[in-house]
């Protein structure tokens, strides 16, 4: 696992040899920084088989369209489709956000995720983990690594969303998650 993040946000590259998956996709207008960080961590852009946003907030999917233009297909879960057009409401013209086209994404169901990941040599699945947002998903590898995006830490969960957040953590634990790779902050045990 390699972190190519910046501006207090972790962007994780999961690799199986030269077959790679980028988890979370940069702030709008920062393609130069993303390219530089990938280069610095020896991750050729051409080896990234998919980009996956844990959810469609601007710090997680801001470069999705530019990455697509650079040859990185966008892997979208069906539970995320409706959230994509909503994202641009939170951007301003000077952010340099490039709107995500909807017709050319690779849209899959959660149930298909294991098979799709298997095709790029990554053993794991994508789990729906709502709480921070309805469209939040986590990548859970078979080695116990869970890429949870902004899923609220159980210790700081608010009363209003406690039930759904704790259910998401429970779903991850039940499926074997042992280590958390969050979008903000350090890697920790679950
Ligand atoms: Zn978020």
Tab-separated table of N, CA, C and O and ligand atoms in Angstrom, residues 55-60 132-133 136 149-150 184, ligand 1:
chain	number	residue	atom	x	y	z
A	55	UNK	N	-16.298	7.763	-1.951
A	55	UNK	CA	-17.573	8.475	-2.029
A	55	UNK	C	-17.332	9.740	-2.833
A	55	UNK	O	-16.195	10.154	-3.035
A	56	UNK	N	-18.448	10.336	-3.284
A	56	UNK	CA	-18.328	11.458	-4.201
A	56	UNK	C	-18.401	12.797	-3.476
A	56	UNK	O	-19.371	13.532	-3.594
A	57	UNK	N	-17.317	13.072	-2.741
A	57	UNK	CA	-17.039	14.400	-2.204
A	57	UNK	C	-15.788	14.906	-2.925
A	57	UNK	O	-14.961	14.099	-3.367
A	58	UNK	N	-15.658	16.242	-2.981
A	58	UNK	CA	-14.646	16.793	-3.895
A	58	UNK	C	-13.207	16.401	-3.555
A	58	UNK	O	-12.372	16.331	-4.438
A	59	UNK	N	-12.928	16.137	-2.276
A	59	UNK	CA	-11.558	15.748	-1.928
A	59	UNK	C	-11.297	14.263	-2.209
A	59	UNK	O	-10.178	13.786	-2.025
A	60	UNK	N	-12.313	13.553	-2.654
A	60	UNK	CA	-12.173	12.113	-2.912
A	60	UNK	C	-12.338	11.746	-4.371
A	60	UNK	O	-11.921	10.670	-4.787
A	132	UNK	N	-20.949	8.359	6.821
A	132	UNK	CA	-20.462	9.682	6.427
A	132	UNK	C	-21.300	10.219	5.268
A	132	UNK	O	-21.616	11.404	5.218
A	133	UNK	N	-21.621	9.337	4.335
A	133	UNK	CA	-22.541	9.671	3.241
A	133	UNK	C	-23.194	8.372	2.795
A	133	UNK	O	-22.656	7.292	3.033
A	136	UNK	N	-21.063	6.027	0.460
A	136	UNK	CA	-19.726	5.611	0.905
A	136	UNK	C	-19.553	4.097	0.814
A	136	UNK	O	-20.392	3.337	1.274
A	149	UNK	N	-12.264	5.440	3.521
A	149	UNK	CA	-12.637	6.811	3.155
A	149	UNK	C	-12.880	7.650	4.395
A	149	UNK	O	-12.030	7.718	5.287
A	150	UNK	N	-14.045	8.266	4.454
A	150	UNK	CA	-14.368	9.150	5.580
A	150	UNK	C	-15.314	8.501	6.590
A	150	UNK	O	-15.933	9.222	7.394
A	184	UNK	N	-8.160	10.221	6.016
A	184	UNK	CA	-7.488	11.283	6.773
A	184	UNK	C	-6.895	10.626	8.029
A	184	UNK	O	-7.571	9.858	8.699
B	1	LIG	ZN1	-16.399	13.116	2.579
